[in-house]
PDB file of C-alpha atoms and ligand atoms in Angstrom:
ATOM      1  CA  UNK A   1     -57.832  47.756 -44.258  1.00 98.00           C
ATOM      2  CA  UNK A   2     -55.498  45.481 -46.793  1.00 98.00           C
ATOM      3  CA  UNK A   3     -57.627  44.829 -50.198  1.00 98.00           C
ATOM      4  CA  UNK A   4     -55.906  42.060 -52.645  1.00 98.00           C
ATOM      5  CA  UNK A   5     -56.497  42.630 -56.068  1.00 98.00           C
ATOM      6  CA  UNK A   6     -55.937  39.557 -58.378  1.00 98.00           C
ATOM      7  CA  UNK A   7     -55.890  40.807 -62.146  1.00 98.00           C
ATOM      8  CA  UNK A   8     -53.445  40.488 -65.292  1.00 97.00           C
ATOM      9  CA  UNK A   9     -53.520  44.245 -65.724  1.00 97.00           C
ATOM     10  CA  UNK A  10     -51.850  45.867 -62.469  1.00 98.00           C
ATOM     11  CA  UNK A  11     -50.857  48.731 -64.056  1.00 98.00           C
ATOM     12  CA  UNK A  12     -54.975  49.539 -64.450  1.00 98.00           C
ATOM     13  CA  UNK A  13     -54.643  50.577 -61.243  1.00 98.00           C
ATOM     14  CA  UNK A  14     -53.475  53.976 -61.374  1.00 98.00           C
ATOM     15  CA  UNK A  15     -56.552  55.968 -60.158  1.00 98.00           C
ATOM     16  CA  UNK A  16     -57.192  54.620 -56.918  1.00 98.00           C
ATOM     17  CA  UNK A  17     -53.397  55.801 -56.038  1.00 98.00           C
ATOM     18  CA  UNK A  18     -53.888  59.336 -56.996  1.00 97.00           C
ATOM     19  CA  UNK A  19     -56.386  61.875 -55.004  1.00 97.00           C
ATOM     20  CA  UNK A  20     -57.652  61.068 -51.691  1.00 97.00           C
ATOM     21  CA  UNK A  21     -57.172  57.563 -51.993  1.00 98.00           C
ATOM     22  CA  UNK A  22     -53.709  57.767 -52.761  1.00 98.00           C
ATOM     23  CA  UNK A  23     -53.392  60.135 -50.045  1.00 98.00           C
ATOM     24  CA  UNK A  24     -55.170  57.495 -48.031  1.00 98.00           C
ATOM     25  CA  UNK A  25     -52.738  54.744 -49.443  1.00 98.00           C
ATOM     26  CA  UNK A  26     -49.578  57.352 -48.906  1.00 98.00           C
ATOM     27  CA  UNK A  27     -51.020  57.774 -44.834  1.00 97.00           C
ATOM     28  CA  UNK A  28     -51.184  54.401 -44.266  1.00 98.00           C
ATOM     29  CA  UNK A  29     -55.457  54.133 -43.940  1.00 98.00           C
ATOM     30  CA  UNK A  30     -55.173  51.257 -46.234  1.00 98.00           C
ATOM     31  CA  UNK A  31     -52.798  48.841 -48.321  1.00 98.00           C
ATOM     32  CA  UNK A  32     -53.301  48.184 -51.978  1.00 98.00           C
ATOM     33  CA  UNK A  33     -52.043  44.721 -52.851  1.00 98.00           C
ATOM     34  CA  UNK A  34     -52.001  44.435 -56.569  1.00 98.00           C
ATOM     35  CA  UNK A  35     -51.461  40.264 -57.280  1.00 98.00           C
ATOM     36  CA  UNK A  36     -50.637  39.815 -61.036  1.00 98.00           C
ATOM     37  CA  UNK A  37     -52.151  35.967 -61.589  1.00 98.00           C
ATOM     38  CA  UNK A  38     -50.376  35.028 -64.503  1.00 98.00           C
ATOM     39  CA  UNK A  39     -47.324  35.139 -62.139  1.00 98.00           C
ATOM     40  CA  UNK A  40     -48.685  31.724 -60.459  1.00 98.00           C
ATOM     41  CA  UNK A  41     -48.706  29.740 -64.100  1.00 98.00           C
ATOM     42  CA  UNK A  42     -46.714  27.179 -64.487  1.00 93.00           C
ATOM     43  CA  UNK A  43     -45.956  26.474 -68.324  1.00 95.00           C
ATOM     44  CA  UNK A  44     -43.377  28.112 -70.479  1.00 96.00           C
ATOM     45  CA  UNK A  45     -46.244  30.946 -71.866  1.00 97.00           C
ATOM     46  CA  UNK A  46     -47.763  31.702 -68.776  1.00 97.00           C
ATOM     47  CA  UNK A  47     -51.087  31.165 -70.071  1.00 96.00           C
ATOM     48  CA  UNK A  48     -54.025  32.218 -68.204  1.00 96.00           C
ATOM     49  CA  UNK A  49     -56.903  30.605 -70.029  1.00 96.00           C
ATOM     50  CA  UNK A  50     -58.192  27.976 -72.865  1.00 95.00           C
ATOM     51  CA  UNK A  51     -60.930  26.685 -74.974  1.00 95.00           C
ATOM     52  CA  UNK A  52     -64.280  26.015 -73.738  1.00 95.00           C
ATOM     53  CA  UNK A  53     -64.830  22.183 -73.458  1.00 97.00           C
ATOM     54  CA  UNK A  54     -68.103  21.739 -76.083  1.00 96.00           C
ATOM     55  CA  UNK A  55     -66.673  24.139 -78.374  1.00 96.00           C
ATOM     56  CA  UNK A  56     -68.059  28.111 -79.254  1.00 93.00           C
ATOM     57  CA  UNK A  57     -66.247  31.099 -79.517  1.00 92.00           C
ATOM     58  CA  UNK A  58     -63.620  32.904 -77.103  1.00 92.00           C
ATOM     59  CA  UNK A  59     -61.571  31.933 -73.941  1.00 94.00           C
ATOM     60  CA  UNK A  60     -61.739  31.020 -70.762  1.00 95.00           C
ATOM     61  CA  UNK A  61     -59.910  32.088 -67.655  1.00 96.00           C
ATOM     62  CA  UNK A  62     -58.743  29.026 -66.056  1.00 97.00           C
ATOM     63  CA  UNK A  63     -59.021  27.984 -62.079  1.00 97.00           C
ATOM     64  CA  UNK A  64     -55.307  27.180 -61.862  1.00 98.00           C
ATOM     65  CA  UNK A  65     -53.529  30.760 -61.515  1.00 98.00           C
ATOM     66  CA  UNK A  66     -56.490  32.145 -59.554  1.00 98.00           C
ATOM     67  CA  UNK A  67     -56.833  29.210 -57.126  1.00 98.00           C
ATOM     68  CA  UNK A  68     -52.833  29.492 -56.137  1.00 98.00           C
ATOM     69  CA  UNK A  69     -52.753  33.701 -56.292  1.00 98.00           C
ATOM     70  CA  UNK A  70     -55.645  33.337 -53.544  1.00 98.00           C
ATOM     71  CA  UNK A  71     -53.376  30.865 -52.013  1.00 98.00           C
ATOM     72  CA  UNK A  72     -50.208  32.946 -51.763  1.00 98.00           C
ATOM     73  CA  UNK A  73     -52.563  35.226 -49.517  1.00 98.00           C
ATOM     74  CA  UNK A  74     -51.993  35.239 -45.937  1.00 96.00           C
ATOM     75  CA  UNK A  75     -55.232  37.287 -45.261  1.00 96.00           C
ATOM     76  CA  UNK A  76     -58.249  36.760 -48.081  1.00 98.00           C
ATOM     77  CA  UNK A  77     -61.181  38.075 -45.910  1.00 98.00           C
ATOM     78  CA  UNK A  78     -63.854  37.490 -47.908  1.00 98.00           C
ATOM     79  CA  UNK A  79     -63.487  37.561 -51.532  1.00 98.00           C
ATOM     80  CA  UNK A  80     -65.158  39.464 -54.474  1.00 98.00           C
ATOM     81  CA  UNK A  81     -65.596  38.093 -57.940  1.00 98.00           C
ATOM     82  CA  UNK A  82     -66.910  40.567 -60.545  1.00 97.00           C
ATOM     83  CA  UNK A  83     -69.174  39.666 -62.617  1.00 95.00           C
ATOM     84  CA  UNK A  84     -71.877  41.075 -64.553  1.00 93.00           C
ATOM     85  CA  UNK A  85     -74.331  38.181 -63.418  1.00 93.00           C
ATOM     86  CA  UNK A  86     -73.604  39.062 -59.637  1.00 95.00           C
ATOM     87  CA  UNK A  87     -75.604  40.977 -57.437  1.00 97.00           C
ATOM     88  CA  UNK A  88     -75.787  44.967 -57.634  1.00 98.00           C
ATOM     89  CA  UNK A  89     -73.036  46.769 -55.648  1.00 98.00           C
ATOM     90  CA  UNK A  90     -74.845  49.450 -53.528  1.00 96.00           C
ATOM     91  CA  UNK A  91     -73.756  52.184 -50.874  1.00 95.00           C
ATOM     92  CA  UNK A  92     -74.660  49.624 -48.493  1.00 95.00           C
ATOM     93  CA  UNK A  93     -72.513  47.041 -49.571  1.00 98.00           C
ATOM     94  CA  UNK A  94     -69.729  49.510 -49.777  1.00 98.00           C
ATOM     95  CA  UNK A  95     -70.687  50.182 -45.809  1.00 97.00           C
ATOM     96  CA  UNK A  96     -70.036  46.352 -44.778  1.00 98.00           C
ATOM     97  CA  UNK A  97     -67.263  46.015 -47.027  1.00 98.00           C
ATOM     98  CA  UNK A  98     -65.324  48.938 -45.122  1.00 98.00           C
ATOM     99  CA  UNK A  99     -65.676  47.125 -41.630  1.00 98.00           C
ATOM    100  CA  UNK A 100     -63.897  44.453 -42.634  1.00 98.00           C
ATOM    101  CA  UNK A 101     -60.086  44.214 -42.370  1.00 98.00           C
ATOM    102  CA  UNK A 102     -59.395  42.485 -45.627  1.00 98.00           C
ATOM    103  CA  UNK A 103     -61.181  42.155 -48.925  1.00 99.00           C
ATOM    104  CA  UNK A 104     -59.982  40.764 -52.016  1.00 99.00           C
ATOM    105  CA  UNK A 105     -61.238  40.993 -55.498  1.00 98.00           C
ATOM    106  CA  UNK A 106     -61.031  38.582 -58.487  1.00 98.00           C
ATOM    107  CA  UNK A 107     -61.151  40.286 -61.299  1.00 97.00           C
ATOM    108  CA  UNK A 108     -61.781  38.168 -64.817  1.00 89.00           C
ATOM    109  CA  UNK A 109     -60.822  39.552 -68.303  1.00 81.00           C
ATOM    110  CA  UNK A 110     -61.729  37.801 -71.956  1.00 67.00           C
ATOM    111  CA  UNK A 111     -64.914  35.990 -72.268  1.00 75.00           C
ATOM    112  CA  UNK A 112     -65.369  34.687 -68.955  1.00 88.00           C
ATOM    113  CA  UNK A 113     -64.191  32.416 -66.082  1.00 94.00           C
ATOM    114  CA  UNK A 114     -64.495  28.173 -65.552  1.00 96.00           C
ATOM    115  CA  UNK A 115     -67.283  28.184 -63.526  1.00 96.00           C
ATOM    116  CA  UNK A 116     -65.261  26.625 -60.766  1.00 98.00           C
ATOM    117  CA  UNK A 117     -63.532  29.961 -59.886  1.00 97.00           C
ATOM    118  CA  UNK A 118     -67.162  31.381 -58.719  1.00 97.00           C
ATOM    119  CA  UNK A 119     -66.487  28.731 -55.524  1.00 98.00           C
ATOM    120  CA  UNK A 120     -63.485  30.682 -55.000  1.00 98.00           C
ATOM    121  CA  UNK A 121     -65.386  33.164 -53.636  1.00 98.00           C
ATOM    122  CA  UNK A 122     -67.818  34.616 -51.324  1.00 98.00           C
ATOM    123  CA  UNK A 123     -69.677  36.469 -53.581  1.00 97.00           C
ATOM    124  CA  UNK A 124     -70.288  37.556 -57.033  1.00 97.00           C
ATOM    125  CA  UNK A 125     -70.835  41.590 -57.517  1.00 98.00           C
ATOM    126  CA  UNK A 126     -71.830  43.458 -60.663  1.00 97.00           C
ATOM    127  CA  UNK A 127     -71.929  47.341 -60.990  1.00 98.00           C
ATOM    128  CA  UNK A 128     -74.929  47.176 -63.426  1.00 97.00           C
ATOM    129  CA  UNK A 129     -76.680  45.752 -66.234  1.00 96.00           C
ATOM    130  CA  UNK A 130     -73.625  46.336 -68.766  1.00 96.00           C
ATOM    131  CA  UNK A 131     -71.277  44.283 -69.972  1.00 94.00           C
ATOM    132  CA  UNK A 132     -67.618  45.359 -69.570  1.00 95.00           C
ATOM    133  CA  UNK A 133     -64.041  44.359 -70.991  1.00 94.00           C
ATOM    134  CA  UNK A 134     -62.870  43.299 -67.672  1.00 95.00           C
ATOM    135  CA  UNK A 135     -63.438  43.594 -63.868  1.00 97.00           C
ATOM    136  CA  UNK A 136     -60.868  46.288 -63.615  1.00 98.00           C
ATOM    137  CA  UNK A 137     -62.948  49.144 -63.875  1.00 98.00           C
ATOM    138  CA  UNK A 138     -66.203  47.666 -61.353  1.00 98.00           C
ATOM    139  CA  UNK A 139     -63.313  46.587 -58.804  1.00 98.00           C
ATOM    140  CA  UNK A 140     -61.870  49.994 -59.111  1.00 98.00           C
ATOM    141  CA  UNK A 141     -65.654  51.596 -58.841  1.00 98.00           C
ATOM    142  CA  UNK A 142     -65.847  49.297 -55.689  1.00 98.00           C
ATOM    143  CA  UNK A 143     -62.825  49.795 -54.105  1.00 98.00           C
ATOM    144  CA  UNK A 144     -63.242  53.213 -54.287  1.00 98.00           C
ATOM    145  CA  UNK A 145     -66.588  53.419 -52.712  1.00 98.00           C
ATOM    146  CA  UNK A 146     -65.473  51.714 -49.800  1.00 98.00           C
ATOM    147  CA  UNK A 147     -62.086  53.416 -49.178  1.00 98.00           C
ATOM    148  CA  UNK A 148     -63.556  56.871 -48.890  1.00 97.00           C
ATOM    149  CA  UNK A 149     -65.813  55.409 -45.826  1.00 97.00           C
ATOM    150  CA  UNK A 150     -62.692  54.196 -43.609  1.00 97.00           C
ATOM    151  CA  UNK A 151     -61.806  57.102 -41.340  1.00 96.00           C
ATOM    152  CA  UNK A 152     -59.509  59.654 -42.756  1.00 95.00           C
ATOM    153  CA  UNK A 153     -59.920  59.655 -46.363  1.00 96.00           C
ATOM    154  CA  UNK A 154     -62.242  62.255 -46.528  1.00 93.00           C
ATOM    155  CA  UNK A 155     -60.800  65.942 -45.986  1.00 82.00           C
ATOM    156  CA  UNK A 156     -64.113  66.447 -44.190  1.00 70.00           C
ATOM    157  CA  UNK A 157     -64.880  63.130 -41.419  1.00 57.00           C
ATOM    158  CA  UNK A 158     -68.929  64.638 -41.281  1.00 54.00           C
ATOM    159  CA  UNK A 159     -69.289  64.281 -45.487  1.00 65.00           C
ATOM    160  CA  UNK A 160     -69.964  60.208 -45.825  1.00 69.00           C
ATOM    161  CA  UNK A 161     -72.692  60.770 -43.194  1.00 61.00           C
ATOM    162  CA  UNK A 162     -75.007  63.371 -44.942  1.00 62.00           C
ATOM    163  CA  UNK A 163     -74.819  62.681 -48.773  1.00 70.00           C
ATOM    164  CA  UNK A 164     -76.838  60.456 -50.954  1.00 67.00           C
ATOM    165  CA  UNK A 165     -77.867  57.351 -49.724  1.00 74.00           C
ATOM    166  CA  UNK A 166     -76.963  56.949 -46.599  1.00 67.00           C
ATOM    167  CA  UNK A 167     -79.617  58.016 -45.083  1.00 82.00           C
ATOM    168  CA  UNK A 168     -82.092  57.336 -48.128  1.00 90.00           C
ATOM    169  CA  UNK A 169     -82.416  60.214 -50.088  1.00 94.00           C
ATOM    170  CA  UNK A 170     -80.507  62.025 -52.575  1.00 94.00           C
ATOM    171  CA  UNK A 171     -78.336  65.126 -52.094  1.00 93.00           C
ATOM    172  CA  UNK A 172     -79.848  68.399 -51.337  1.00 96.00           C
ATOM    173  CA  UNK A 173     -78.675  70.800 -54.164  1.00 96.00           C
ATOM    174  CA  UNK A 174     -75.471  73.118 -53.069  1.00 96.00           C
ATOM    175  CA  UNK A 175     -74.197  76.550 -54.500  1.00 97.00           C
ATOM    176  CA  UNK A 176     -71.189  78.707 -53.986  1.00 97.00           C
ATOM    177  CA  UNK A 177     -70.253  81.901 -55.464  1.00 96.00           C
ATOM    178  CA  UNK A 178     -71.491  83.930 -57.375  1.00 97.00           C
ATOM    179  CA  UNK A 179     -74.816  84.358 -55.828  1.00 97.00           C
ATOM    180  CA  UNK A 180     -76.251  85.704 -59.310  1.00 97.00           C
ATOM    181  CA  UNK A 181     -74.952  83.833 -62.138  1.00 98.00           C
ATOM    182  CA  UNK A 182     -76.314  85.394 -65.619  1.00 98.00           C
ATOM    183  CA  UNK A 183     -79.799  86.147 -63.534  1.00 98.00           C
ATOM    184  CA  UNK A 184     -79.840  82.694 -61.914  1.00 98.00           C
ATOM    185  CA  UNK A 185     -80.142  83.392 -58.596  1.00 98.00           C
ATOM    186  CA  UNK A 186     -78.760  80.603 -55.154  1.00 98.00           C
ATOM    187  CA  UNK A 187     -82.129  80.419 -52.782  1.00 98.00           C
ATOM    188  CA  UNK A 188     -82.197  83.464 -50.779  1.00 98.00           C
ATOM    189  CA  UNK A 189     -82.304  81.058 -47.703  1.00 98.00           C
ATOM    190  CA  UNK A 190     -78.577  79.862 -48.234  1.00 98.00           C
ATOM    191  CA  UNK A 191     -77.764  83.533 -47.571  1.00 97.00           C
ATOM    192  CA  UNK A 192     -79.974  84.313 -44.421  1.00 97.00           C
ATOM    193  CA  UNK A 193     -77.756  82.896 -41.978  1.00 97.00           C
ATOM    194  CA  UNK A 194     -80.731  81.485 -40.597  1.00 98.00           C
ATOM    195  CA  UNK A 195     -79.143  77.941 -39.934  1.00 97.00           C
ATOM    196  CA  UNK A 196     -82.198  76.270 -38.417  1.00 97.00           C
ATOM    197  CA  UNK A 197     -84.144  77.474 -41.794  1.00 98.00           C
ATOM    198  CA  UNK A 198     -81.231  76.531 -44.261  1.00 97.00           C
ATOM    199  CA  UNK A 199     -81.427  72.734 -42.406  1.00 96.00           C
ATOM    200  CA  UNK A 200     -85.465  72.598 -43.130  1.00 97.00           C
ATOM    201  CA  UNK A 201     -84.687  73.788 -46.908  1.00 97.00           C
ATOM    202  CA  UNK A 202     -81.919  71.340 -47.032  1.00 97.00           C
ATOM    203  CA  UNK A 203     -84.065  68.257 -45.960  1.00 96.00           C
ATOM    204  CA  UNK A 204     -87.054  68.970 -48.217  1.00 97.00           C
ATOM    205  CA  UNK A 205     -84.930  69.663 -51.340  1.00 97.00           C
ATOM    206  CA  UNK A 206     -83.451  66.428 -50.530  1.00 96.00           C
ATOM    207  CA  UNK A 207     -86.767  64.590 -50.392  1.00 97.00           C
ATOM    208  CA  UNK A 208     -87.802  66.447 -53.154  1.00 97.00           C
ATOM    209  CA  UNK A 209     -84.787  65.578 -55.528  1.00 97.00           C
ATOM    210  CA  UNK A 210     -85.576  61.929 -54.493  1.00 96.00           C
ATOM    211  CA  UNK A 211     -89.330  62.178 -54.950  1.00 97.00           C
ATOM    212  CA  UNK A 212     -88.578  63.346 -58.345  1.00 97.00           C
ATOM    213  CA  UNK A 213     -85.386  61.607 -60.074  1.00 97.00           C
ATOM    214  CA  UNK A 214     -85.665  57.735 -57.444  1.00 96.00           C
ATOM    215  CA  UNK A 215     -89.048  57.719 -56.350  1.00 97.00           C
ATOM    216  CA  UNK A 216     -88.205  53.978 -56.028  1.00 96.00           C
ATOM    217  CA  UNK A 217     -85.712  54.855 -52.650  1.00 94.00           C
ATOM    218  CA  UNK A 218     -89.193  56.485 -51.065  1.00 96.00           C
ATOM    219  CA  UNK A 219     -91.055  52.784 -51.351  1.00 95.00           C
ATOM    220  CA  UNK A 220     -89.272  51.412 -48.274  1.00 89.00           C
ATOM    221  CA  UNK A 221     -88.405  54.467 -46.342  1.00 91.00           C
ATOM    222  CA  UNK A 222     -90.039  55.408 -43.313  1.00 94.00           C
ATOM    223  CA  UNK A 223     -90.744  58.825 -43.238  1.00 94.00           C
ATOM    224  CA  UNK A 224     -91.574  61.220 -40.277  1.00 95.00           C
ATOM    225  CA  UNK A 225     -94.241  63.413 -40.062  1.00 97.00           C
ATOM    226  CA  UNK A 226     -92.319  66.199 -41.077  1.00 96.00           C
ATOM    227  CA  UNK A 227     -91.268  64.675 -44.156  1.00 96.00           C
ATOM    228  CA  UNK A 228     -94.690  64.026 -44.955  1.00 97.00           C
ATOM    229  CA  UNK A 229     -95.613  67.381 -44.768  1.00 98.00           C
ATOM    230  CA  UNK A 230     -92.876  68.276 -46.999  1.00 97.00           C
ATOM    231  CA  UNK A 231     -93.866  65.621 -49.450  1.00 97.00           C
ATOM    232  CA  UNK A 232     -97.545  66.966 -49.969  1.00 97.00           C
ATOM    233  CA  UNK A 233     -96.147  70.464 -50.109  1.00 98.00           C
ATOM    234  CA  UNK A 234     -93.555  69.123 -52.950  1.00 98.00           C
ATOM    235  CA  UNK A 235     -96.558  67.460 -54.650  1.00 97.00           C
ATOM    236  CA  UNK A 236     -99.094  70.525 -54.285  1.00 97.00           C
ATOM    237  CA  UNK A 237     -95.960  72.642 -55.277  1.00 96.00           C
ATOM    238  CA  UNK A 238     -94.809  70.373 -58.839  1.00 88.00           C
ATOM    239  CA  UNK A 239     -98.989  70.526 -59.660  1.00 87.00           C
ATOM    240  CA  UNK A 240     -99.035  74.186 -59.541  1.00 79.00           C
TER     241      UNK A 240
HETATM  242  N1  LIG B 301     -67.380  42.327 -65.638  1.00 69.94           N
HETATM  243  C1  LIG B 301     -67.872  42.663 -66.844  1.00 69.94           C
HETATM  244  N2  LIG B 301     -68.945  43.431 -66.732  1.00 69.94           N
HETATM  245  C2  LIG B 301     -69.156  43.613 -65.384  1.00 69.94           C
HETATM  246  C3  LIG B 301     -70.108  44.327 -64.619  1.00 69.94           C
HETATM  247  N3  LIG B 301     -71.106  45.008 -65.174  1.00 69.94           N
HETATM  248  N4  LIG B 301     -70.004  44.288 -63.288  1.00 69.94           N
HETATM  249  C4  LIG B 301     -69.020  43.587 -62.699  1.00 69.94           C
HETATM  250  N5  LIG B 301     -68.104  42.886 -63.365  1.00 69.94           N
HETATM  251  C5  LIG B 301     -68.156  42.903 -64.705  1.00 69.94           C
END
C-alpha cells in the first residue's frame, strides 16, 4: 500500500517511521509519500493561503497548491480530507482503508480550507469532536490504524483479529508476572492451564468490559446464546 500525504509540515511525520510502522516502511509493507504543497505555488513567497472573501478573522488555505500536489500524483486512490466536520474515523474505516492500494490524505493547517478543496476529495474524516491545530496529528492517528492491519506489521499476524472492536467488544483484561502484586492477585483461571476455561473467562470479561464502559457497541450486536447467559450472570453479578 502507497499513502500520499499532502501537508506543509513533512517533518511532522516522524512517528509513523519509527516502531512497527517504520519497520513496516523499512520491509517494504508500505510507502510513505510525504508531498510538501507549498512546493506547487507559483509566486515569489510560496504562499499557501489568503483572506476570506466577506471579511472575518484568519486565513484560508487556498485550492491552487492542493489541486496541482494531487495532480503530480500518479496513483491518488481515493482521497482523505481531515476535517473536524467530517465523519468519525472508526476501526472499520481503518479495515476498508487497508484493502485499498493507495490512499492519500489532505491535510489543512490555519483556519480552514476554500470550500472548493472538499471536491478534491472523496471524503471528509474527523477523529472526534475536538478541534485541532492541523490535520497532522488525525492523518497520523489514521494512517496508523490502518498500517498495522496490512499483513506483516504486527509481530504477532493473529493480534488485529481478537482485540477491541473487531469483533464488537472491548478487550478482555490481560496480566503477566507477578501473579501477586502487593496482594492483588491475576484470576486463578489464567494459571490453570485449563485453555478451554481461560477462552470462556476471556469472552465474558470481554462482554463484560463492554457492558460496562460502551454499552452503546451491545445495541447492534447480535449476541449468541452463550453470551446471553454471560450477560445476565454479569448483571446478577454487578447487583450483588
Ligand atoms: N482538523 C482539525 N481538527 C480535526 C479533527 N478533530 N479531526 C480531523 N481533522 C481535524
Amino acid at each position: 500500500m502507497k499513502i500520499n500525504v499532502l501537508t506543509l509540515f513533512p517533518d511532522m511525520f516522524t512517528p509513523l517511521q519509527v516502531s512497527m510502522l517504520g519497520r513496516g516502511l523499512e520491509d517494504k509493507k508500505w510507502e510513505l509519500n510525504l508531498v510538501n504543497f507549498r512546493d506547487f505555488t507559483s509566486d515569489v513567497h510560496h504562499h499557501v493561503d489568503d483572506t476570506p472573501y466577506g471579511g472575518g478573522a484568519g486565513m484560508v488555505l487556498q485550492i491552487m497548491p492542493i489541486k496541482k500536489a494531487l495532480d503530480s500524483l500518479t496513483n491518488k486512490g481515493k482521497v482523505i480530507i481531515t476535517a473536524p466536520q467530517g465523519k468519525t474515523f472508526n476501526e472499520k474505516m481503518a479495515q476498508d482503508w487497508s484493502k485499498e492500494e493507495n490512499l492519500t490524505f489532505i491535510c489543512g493547517h490555519y483556519e480552514g480550507f476554500d470550500q472548493r478543496i472538499y471536491d478534491l476529495a472523496d471524503e471528509a474524516v474527523s477523529i472526534g469532536d475536538y478541534v485541532l491545530t492541523g490535520g497532522e496529528l488525525p492523518t497520523m492517528s489514521m494512517i496508523d490504524a490502518t498500517v498495522r492491519l496490512l499483513p506483516g506489521i504486527l509481530g504477532n499476524a493473529a493480534s488485529p483479529v481478537e482485540e477491541s472492536f473487531s469483533h464488537g467488544l472491548l478487550e478482555y483484561p490481560q496480566y503477566t508476572r507477578p501473579a501477586d502484586f502487593e496482594g492483588k492477585k491475576v484470576p486463578e483461571v489464567l494459571t490453570s492451564g485449563n485453555h478451554q476455561k481461560i477462552a470462556e473467562w476471556r469472552h465474558k470479561e470481554a462482554l463484560r468490559a463492554t457492558y460496562l464502559y460502551r454499552p452503546d457497541m451491545l445495541v447492534d450486536r447480535k449476541l449468541t446464546d452463550e453470551e446471553k447467559r454471560m450477560l445476565e450472570e454479569i448483571k446478577s453479578e454487578k447487583e450483588n
